mmCIF file of C-alpha atoms in Angstrom:
data_model
loop_
_atom_site.group_PDB
_atom_site.id
_atom_site.type_symbol
_atom_site.label_atom_id
_atom_site.label_comp_id
_atom_site.label_asym_id
_atom_site.label_seq_id
_atom_site.Cartn_x
_atom_site.Cartn_y
_atom_site.Cartn_z
ATOM 1 C CA UNK P 49 -38.454 -54.823 25.237
ATOM 2 C CA UNK P 50 -41.193 -53.454 27.341
ATOM 3 C CA UNK P 51 -38.462 -52.852 30.346
ATOM 4 C CA UNK P 52 -36.475 -50.344 27.856
ATOM 5 C CA UNK P 53 -40.247 -48.600 26.765
ATOM 6 C CA UNK P 54 -41.264 -48.605 30.924
ATOM 7 C CA UNK P 55 -37.377 -46.866 31.242
ATOM 8 C CA UNK P 56 -37.739 -44.046 28.154
ATOM 9 C CA UNK P 57 -41.464 -43.039 30.128
ATOM 10 C CA UNK P 58 -40.027 -42.729 33.123
ATOM 11 C CA UNK P 59 -36.931 -40.822 31.786
ATOM 12 C CA UNK P 60 -39.608 -38.677 29.761
ATOM 13 C CA UNK P 61 -42.019 -37.960 32.988
ATOM 14 C CA UNK P 62 -39.330 -37.038 34.925
ATOM 15 C CA UNK P 63 -37.962 -34.648 32.649
ATOM 16 C CA UNK P 64 -41.025 -33.735 32.395
ATOM 17 C CA UNK P 65 -41.616 -32.596 35.899
ATOM 18 C CA UNK P 66 -38.813 -31.019 36.237
ATOM 19 C CA UNK P 67 -38.934 -28.882 34.114
ATOM 20 C CA UNK P 68 -42.720 -27.977 34.900
ATOM 21 C CA UNK P 69 -41.721 -27.266 38.143
ATOM 22 C CA UNK P 70 -37.864 -25.776 37.805
ATOM 23 C CA UNK P 71 -40.355 -23.288 35.246
ATOM 24 C CA UNK P 72 -43.334 -21.955 37.483
ATOM 25 C CA UNK P 73 -41.413 -20.257 39.841
ATOM 26 C CA UNK P 74 -38.837 -18.059 37.933
ATOM 27 C CA UNK P 75 -41.534 -17.233 36.351
ATOM 28 C CA UNK P 76 -43.012 -16.230 39.297
ATOM 29 C CA UNK P 77 -40.031 -14.603 40.868
ATOM 30 C CA UNK P 78 -40.406 -12.572 37.068
ATOM 31 C CA UNK P 79 -43.815 -11.204 37.704
ATOM 32 C CA UNK P 80 -43.147 -10.419 41.408
ATOM 33 C CA UNK P 81 -40.370 -8.219 41.054
ATOM 34 C CA UNK P 82 -41.137 -4.380 40.592
ATOM 35 C CA UNK P 83 -39.053 -2.190 38.256
ATOM 36 C CA UNK P 84 -36.528 0.041 39.966
ATOM 37 C CA UNK P 85 -36.438 3.606 38.747
ATOM 38 C CA UNK P 86 -34.162 4.429 36.010
ATOM 39 C CA UNK P 87 -31.001 6.582 37.599
ATOM 40 C CA UNK P 88 -30.619 10.238 37.380
ATOM 41 C CA UNK P 89 -27.709 11.169 35.310
ATOM 42 C CA UNK P 90 -25.011 12.875 36.861
ATOM 43 C CA UNK P 91 -24.082 16.487 34.996
ATOM 44 C CA UNK P 92 -21.633 16.551 33.111
ATOM 45 C CA UNK P 93 -18.913 19.629 33.062
ATOM 46 C CA UNK P 94 -19.478 22.876 30.651
ATOM 47 C CA UNK P 95 -17.190 22.402 27.420
ATOM 48 C CA UNK P 96 -14.395 24.842 27.314
ATOM 49 C CA UNK P 97 -14.817 27.308 24.050
ATOM 50 C CA UNK P 98 -12.847 27.123 21.414
ATOM 51 C CA UNK P 99 -11.037 29.880 21.118
ATOM 52 C CA UNK P 100 -9.576 31.014 17.169
ATOM 53 C CA UNK P 101 -6.287 31.437 17.048
ATOM 54 C CA UNK P 102 -4.779 34.366 16.225
ATOM 55 C CA UNK P 103 -4.056 35.734 13.550
ATOM 56 C CA UNK P 104 -1.402 37.342 12.287
ATOM 57 C CA UNK P 105 -0.692 39.617 9.035
ATOM 58 C CA UNK P 106 1.277 38.096 6.641
ATOM 59 C CA UNK P 107 4.493 40.034 5.520
ATOM 60 C CA UNK P 108 5.025 41.109 1.743
ATOM 61 C CA UNK P 109 7.762 38.667 0.376
ATOM 62 C CA UNK P 110 9.899 41.705 -0.498
ATOM 63 C CA UNK P 111 9.187 44.648 1.935
ATOM 64 C CA UNK P 112 10.000 48.053 0.520
ATOM 65 C CA UNK P 113 11.626 46.741 -1.937
ATOM 66 C CA UNK P 114 11.878 49.840 -4.926
ATOM 67 C CA UNK P 115 11.531 48.789 -8.814
ATOM 68 C CA UNK P 116 15.570 48.931 -9.661
ATOM 69 C CA UNK P 117 15.839 46.496 -6.700
ATOM 70 C CA UNK P 118 13.205 44.550 -7.901
ATOM 71 C CA UNK P 119 14.864 44.416 -11.627
ATOM 72 C CA UNK P 120 18.170 43.880 -9.874
ATOM 73 C CA UNK P 121 17.162 40.547 -8.016
ATOM 74 C CA UNK P 122 15.221 39.245 -11.218
ATOM 75 C CA UNK P 123 18.003 39.424 -13.397
ATOM 76 C CA UNK P 124 20.203 37.917 -10.932
ATOM 77 C CA UNK P 125 17.713 34.838 -10.422
ATOM 78 C CA UNK P 126 17.985 35.159 -14.504
ATOM 79 C CA UNK P 127 21.815 34.954 -14.967
ATOM 80 C CA UNK P 128 21.368 31.959 -11.964
ATOM 81 C CA UNK P 129 18.510 29.986 -14.160
ATOM 82 C CA UNK P 130 20.428 30.450 -17.490
ATOM 83 C CA UNK P 131 23.694 28.851 -16.006
ATOM 84 C CA UNK P 132 22.483 25.759 -14.407
ATOM 85 C CA UNK P 133 20.539 25.272 -18.096
ATOM 86 C CA UNK P 134 23.576 25.568 -20.101
ATOM 87 C CA UNK P 135 25.098 23.036 -17.180
ATOM 88 C CA UNK P 136 21.995 20.625 -18.226
ATOM 89 C CA UNK P 137 22.288 20.987 -21.819
ATOM 90 C CA UNK P 138 26.407 20.146 -21.847
ATOM 91 C CA UNK P 139 25.517 17.058 -19.556
ATOM 92 C CA UNK P 140 22.542 16.108 -22.338
ATOM 93 C CA UNK P 141 25.461 16.337 -24.618
ATOM 94 C CA UNK P 142 27.855 14.313 -22.776
ATOM 95 C CA UNK P 143 25.187 11.515 -22.704
ATOM 96 C CA UNK P 144 24.274 11.235 -26.126
ATOM 97 C CA UNK P 145 27.828 11.575 -27.454
ATOM 98 C CA UNK P 146 28.381 8.421 -24.685
ATOM 99 C CA UNK P 147 25.172 6.765 -25.843
ATOM 100 C CA UNK P 148 26.897 6.635 -30.085
ATOM 101 C CA UNK P 149 30.187 5.912 -28.692
ATOM 102 C CA UNK P 150 28.186 2.523 -27.212
ATOM 103 C CA UNK P 151 26.057 1.349 -29.186
ATOM 104 C CA UNK P 152 28.798 1.853 -32.284
ATOM 105 C CA UNK P 153 31.135 -1.039 -29.576
ATOM 106 C CA UNK P 154 28.014 -2.787 -29.551
ATOM 107 C CA UNK P 155 27.381 -3.163 -32.815
ATOM 108 C CA UNK P 156 31.125 -4.233 -33.747
ATOM 109 C CA UNK P 157 30.090 -6.953 -31.389
ATOM 110 C CA UNK P 158 27.588 -8.359 -32.633
ATOM 111 C CA UNK P 159 29.143 -8.066 -35.853
ATOM 112 C CA UNK P 160 31.949 -10.243 -34.849
ATOM 113 C CA UNK P 161 29.843 -12.370 -33.359
ATOM 114 C CA UNK P 162 27.954 -13.148 -36.264
ATOM 115 C CA UNK P 163 30.892 -13.419 -38.072
ATOM 116 C CA UNK P 164 32.350 -16.146 -35.610
ATOM 117 C CA UNK P 165 28.914 -18.063 -35.609
ATOM 118 C CA UNK P 166 29.216 -17.937 -39.237
ATOM 119 C CA UNK P 167 32.884 -19.657 -39.247
ATOM 120 C CA UNK P 168 31.411 -22.132 -36.418
ATOM 121 C CA UNK P 169 28.890 -23.181 -39.388
ATOM 122 C CA UNK P 170 31.652 -23.562 -41.730
ATOM 123 C CA UNK P 171 33.567 -25.903 -39.267
ATOM 124 C CA UNK P 172 30.255 -27.852 -38.614
ATOM 125 C CA UNK P 173 29.124 -28.135 -42.014
ATOM 126 C CA UNK P 174 32.575 -28.909 -43.370
ATOM 127 C CA UNK P 175 33.202 -32.249 -40.797
ATOM 128 C CA UNK P 176 29.555 -33.348 -41.618
ATOM 129 C CA UNK P 177 30.610 -33.076 -44.683
ATOM 130 C CA UNK P 178 33.515 -35.101 -44.633
ATOM 131 C CA UNK P 179 32.728 -37.598 -41.980
ATOM 132 C CA UNK P 180 30.131 -38.520 -44.572
ATOM 133 C CA UNK P 181 32.250 -39.000 -47.395
ATOM 134 C CA UNK P 182 34.176 -41.076 -45.232
ATOM 135 C CA UNK P 183 31.657 -43.910 -44.812
#
């Protein structure tokens, strides 16, 4: 037991002596150093000036259009839009008709299915009653 205490004391004193001897030169080195003067920054090149974009005049959409030409152009555009609108209306009516037809078909199929379900119930009920009567 005494041996372990002596060993611990010896190791502790050796480590502390090493730390003390090692830190003194380091501290001395830090104190002896003189700071260097800061470096002069190199001059940066002057930036190129930002040039404004060349602006071009905006052309008029219909240069030198007379009133009669304008009326003619607008009438043609109106006729084209009316034609597109009528085409859309016919497509919409066709789709509505097909939806009505499909709805009628679905309703008929539901009626057939319900009829089959009721027949199945009757058949199973009849079989169960007949099996009870047979006992």
